[in-house]
Tab-separated table of C-alpha atoms in Angstrom:
chain	number	residue	atom	x	y	z
A	1	LYS	CA	-37.236	-7.134	-10.006
A	2	THR	CA	-37.780	-6.620	-6.286
A	3	PHE	CA	-34.923	-5.075	-4.341
A	4	LYS	CA	-34.286	-5.671	-0.664
A	5	SER	CA	-34.918	-1.966	0.009
A	6	ASP	CA	-38.386	-2.287	-1.591
A	7	VAL	CA	-39.176	-5.175	0.765
A	8	VAL	CA	-38.093	-3.096	3.778
A	9	VAL	CA	-40.218	-0.132	2.660
A	10	GLU	CA	-43.205	-2.485	2.462
A	11	LYS	CA	-42.408	-3.836	5.965
A	12	ILE	CA	-42.384	-0.261	7.277
A	13	LYS	CA	-45.791	0.417	5.669
A	14	VAL	CA	-47.242	-2.745	7.219
A	15	ALA	CA	-45.725	-1.994	10.629
A	16	ARG	CA	-47.151	1.562	10.540
A	17	SER	CA	-50.594	0.097	9.992
A	18	PHE	CA	-50.327	-1.607	13.408
A	19	GLY	CA	-50.859	1.762	15.080
A	20	ASP	CA	-48.801	3.375	17.860
A	21	LEU	CA	-45.175	3.581	16.648
A	22	SER	CA	-43.742	4.149	20.130
A	23	GLU	CA	-44.249	0.495	21.078
A	24	ASN	CA	-44.182	-1.112	17.650
A	25	SER	CA	-41.297	-3.612	17.476
A	26	GLU	CA	-42.024	-4.501	13.837
A	27	TYR	CA	-41.642	-0.841	12.879
A	28	ASP	CA	-38.398	-0.492	14.871
A	29	ALA	CA	-36.956	-3.661	13.292
A	30	ALA	CA	-37.886	-2.527	9.777
A	31	LYS	CA	-36.346	0.936	10.354
A	32	ASP	CA	-33.155	-0.705	11.696
A	33	GLU	CA	-32.982	-2.948	8.627
A	34	GLN	CA	-33.490	0.086	6.393
A	35	GLY	CA	-30.552	1.793	8.148
A	36	PHE	CA	-28.285	-1.205	7.496
A	37	ILE	CA	-29.274	-1.259	3.819
A	38	GLU	CA	-28.529	2.474	3.521
A	39	GLN	CA	-25.075	1.870	5.065
A	40	ASP	CA	-24.423	-0.903	2.534
A	41	ILE	CA	-25.479	1.368	-0.314
A	42	GLN	CA	-23.150	4.142	0.893
A	43	ARG	CA	-20.245	1.684	1.268
A	44	ILE	CA	-20.762	0.294	-2.239
A	45	GLU	CA	-21.141	3.770	-3.760
A	46	HIS	CA	-17.887	4.799	-2.062
A	47	MET	CA	-16.107	1.715	-3.408
A	48	LEU	CA	-17.361	2.423	-6.934
A	49	ARG	CA	-16.479	6.116	-6.772
A	50	TYR	CA	-12.875	5.431	-5.768
A	51	ALA	CA	-12.282	2.132	-7.589
A	52	LEU	CA	-9.094	1.818	-9.605
A	53	ILE	CA	-8.606	-0.622	-12.427
A	54	ILE	CA	-5.215	-2.295	-12.171
A	55	GLU	CA	-3.972	-3.493	-15.531
A	56	ASP	CA	-1.590	-6.399	-15.825
A	57	ASN	CA	1.617	-5.185	-17.430
A	58	GLY	CA	2.434	-8.738	-18.533
A	59	ASP	CA	5.602	-8.869	-16.437
A	60	ASN	CA	5.566	-12.093	-14.427
A	61	ASN	CA	8.962	-11.384	-12.883
A	62	VAL	CA	7.800	-8.622	-10.515
A	63	ILE	CA	5.011	-8.880	-7.925
A	64	GLN	CA	2.210	-6.321	-8.122
A	65	ILE	CA	-1.488	-6.115	-7.246
A	66	GLY	CA	-3.444	-8.697	-9.221
A	67	LYS	CA	-0.597	-11.200	-9.437
A	68	THR	CA	-0.752	-14.656	-7.923
A	69	VAL	CA	2.413	-15.371	-5.986
A	70	THR	CA	3.693	-18.811	-5.052
A	71	PHE	CA	6.334	-18.982	-2.350
A	72	VAL	CA	8.017	-21.442	-0.048
A	73	GLU	CA	8.561	-20.664	3.622
A	74	LEU	CA	12.238	-21.197	4.426
A	75	PRO	CA	13.448	-23.615	5.520
A	76	GLY	CA	11.029	-25.958	3.809
A	77	ASP	CA	9.572	-26.899	0.470
A	78	GLU	CA	5.775	-26.642	0.908
A	79	GLU	CA	4.411	-24.127	-1.574
A	80	GLU	CA	1.672	-21.588	-0.813
A	81	SER	CA	-0.060	-19.409	-3.397
A	82	TYR	CA	-1.996	-16.178	-2.918
A	83	GLN	CA	-3.390	-13.576	-5.253
A	84	ILE	CA	-2.723	-10.015	-4.120
A	85	VAL	CA	-5.922	-7.955	-4.401
A	86	GLY	CA	-7.408	-4.740	-3.048
A	87	SER	CA	-8.747	-4.841	0.493
A	88	ALA	CA	-12.391	-5.038	-0.656
A	89	GLU	CA	-11.704	-8.281	-2.541
A	90	ALA	CA	-9.544	-9.966	0.095
A	91	ASP	CA	-10.635	-13.430	1.201
A	92	ALA	CA	-7.885	-15.584	2.682
A	93	PHE	CA	-10.076	-18.696	2.418
A	94	LYS	CA	-10.129	-18.201	-1.364
A	95	GLY	CA	-6.407	-17.468	-1.547
A	96	LYS	CA	-6.806	-13.696	-1.965
A	97	ILE	CA	-4.834	-11.421	0.358
A	98	SER	CA	-5.136	-7.662	0.708
A	99	ASN	CA	-2.412	-5.473	-0.723
A	100	GLU	CA	-2.447	-3.820	2.728
A	101	SER	CA	-1.550	-7.047	4.571
A	102	PRO	CA	1.987	-7.464	5.965
A	103	MET	CA	2.574	-10.421	3.620
A	104	ALA	CA	1.559	-8.490	0.485
A	105	LYS	CA	3.455	-5.364	1.548
A	106	ALA	CA	6.607	-7.458	1.929
A	107	LEU	CA	6.117	-9.160	-1.457
A	108	ILE	CA	5.025	-6.270	-3.720
A	109	GLY	CA	7.887	-5.121	-5.917
A	110	LYS	CA	9.945	-8.251	-5.312
A	111	ASN	CA	11.143	-10.527	-8.094
A	112	LEU	CA	11.013	-14.194	-8.987
A	113	ASN	CA	13.481	-16.215	-6.840
A	114	ASP	CA	13.913	-13.388	-4.272
A	115	GLU	CA	14.080	-14.339	-0.620
A	116	VAL	CA	11.885	-12.023	1.428
A	117	ARG	CA	11.502	-11.406	5.159
A	118	VAL	CA	7.849	-11.037	6.176
A	119	PRO	CA	6.975	-9.486	9.564
A	120	LEU	CA	4.682	-11.529	11.821
A	121	PRO	CA	2.070	-10.130	14.239
A	122	ASN	CA	4.038	-11.452	17.234
A	123	GLY	CA	7.031	-9.279	16.319
A	124	GLY	CA	8.979	-12.082	14.675
A	125	GLU	CA	9.410	-12.709	11.000
A	126	MET	CA	9.317	-15.498	8.482
A	127	LYS	CA	11.491	-15.886	5.431
A	128	VAL	CA	10.002	-16.946	2.103
A	129	LYS	CA	11.378	-17.621	-1.351
A	130	ILE	CA	9.295	-16.552	-4.356
A	131	VAL	CA	9.029	-19.495	-6.744
A	132	ASP	CA	6.329	-18.353	-9.186
A	133	ILE	CA	4.465	-15.209	-10.243
A	134	LYS	CA	1.397	-15.308	-12.508
């Protein structure tokens, strides 16, 4: 299997063969790409080193990381659902919010049918009612 880093190493070898490195844009681009790959590797290694496995305790009455929470913004009846995940997994477009977000911080530890005040970035707040926890 060929890894992206192997491809970059090959690009560096080819670029070196072009001669003078001081004015070799292919070499500079390949070295820059290698630097980005090294940063990605360090970030992933850090995530793996400090990863925590969160086990579901089976209690669907209390919100915790890993749970999917359905709530209704008050007043109103339109339901929204989000899974609370670690920051590395967060993707609002896929319905996954970070446990560090204001919404998740307000919801964690709350119970089914609780009404919760969630701070908004503009200094205001919204009130939601928890209608389901999975």
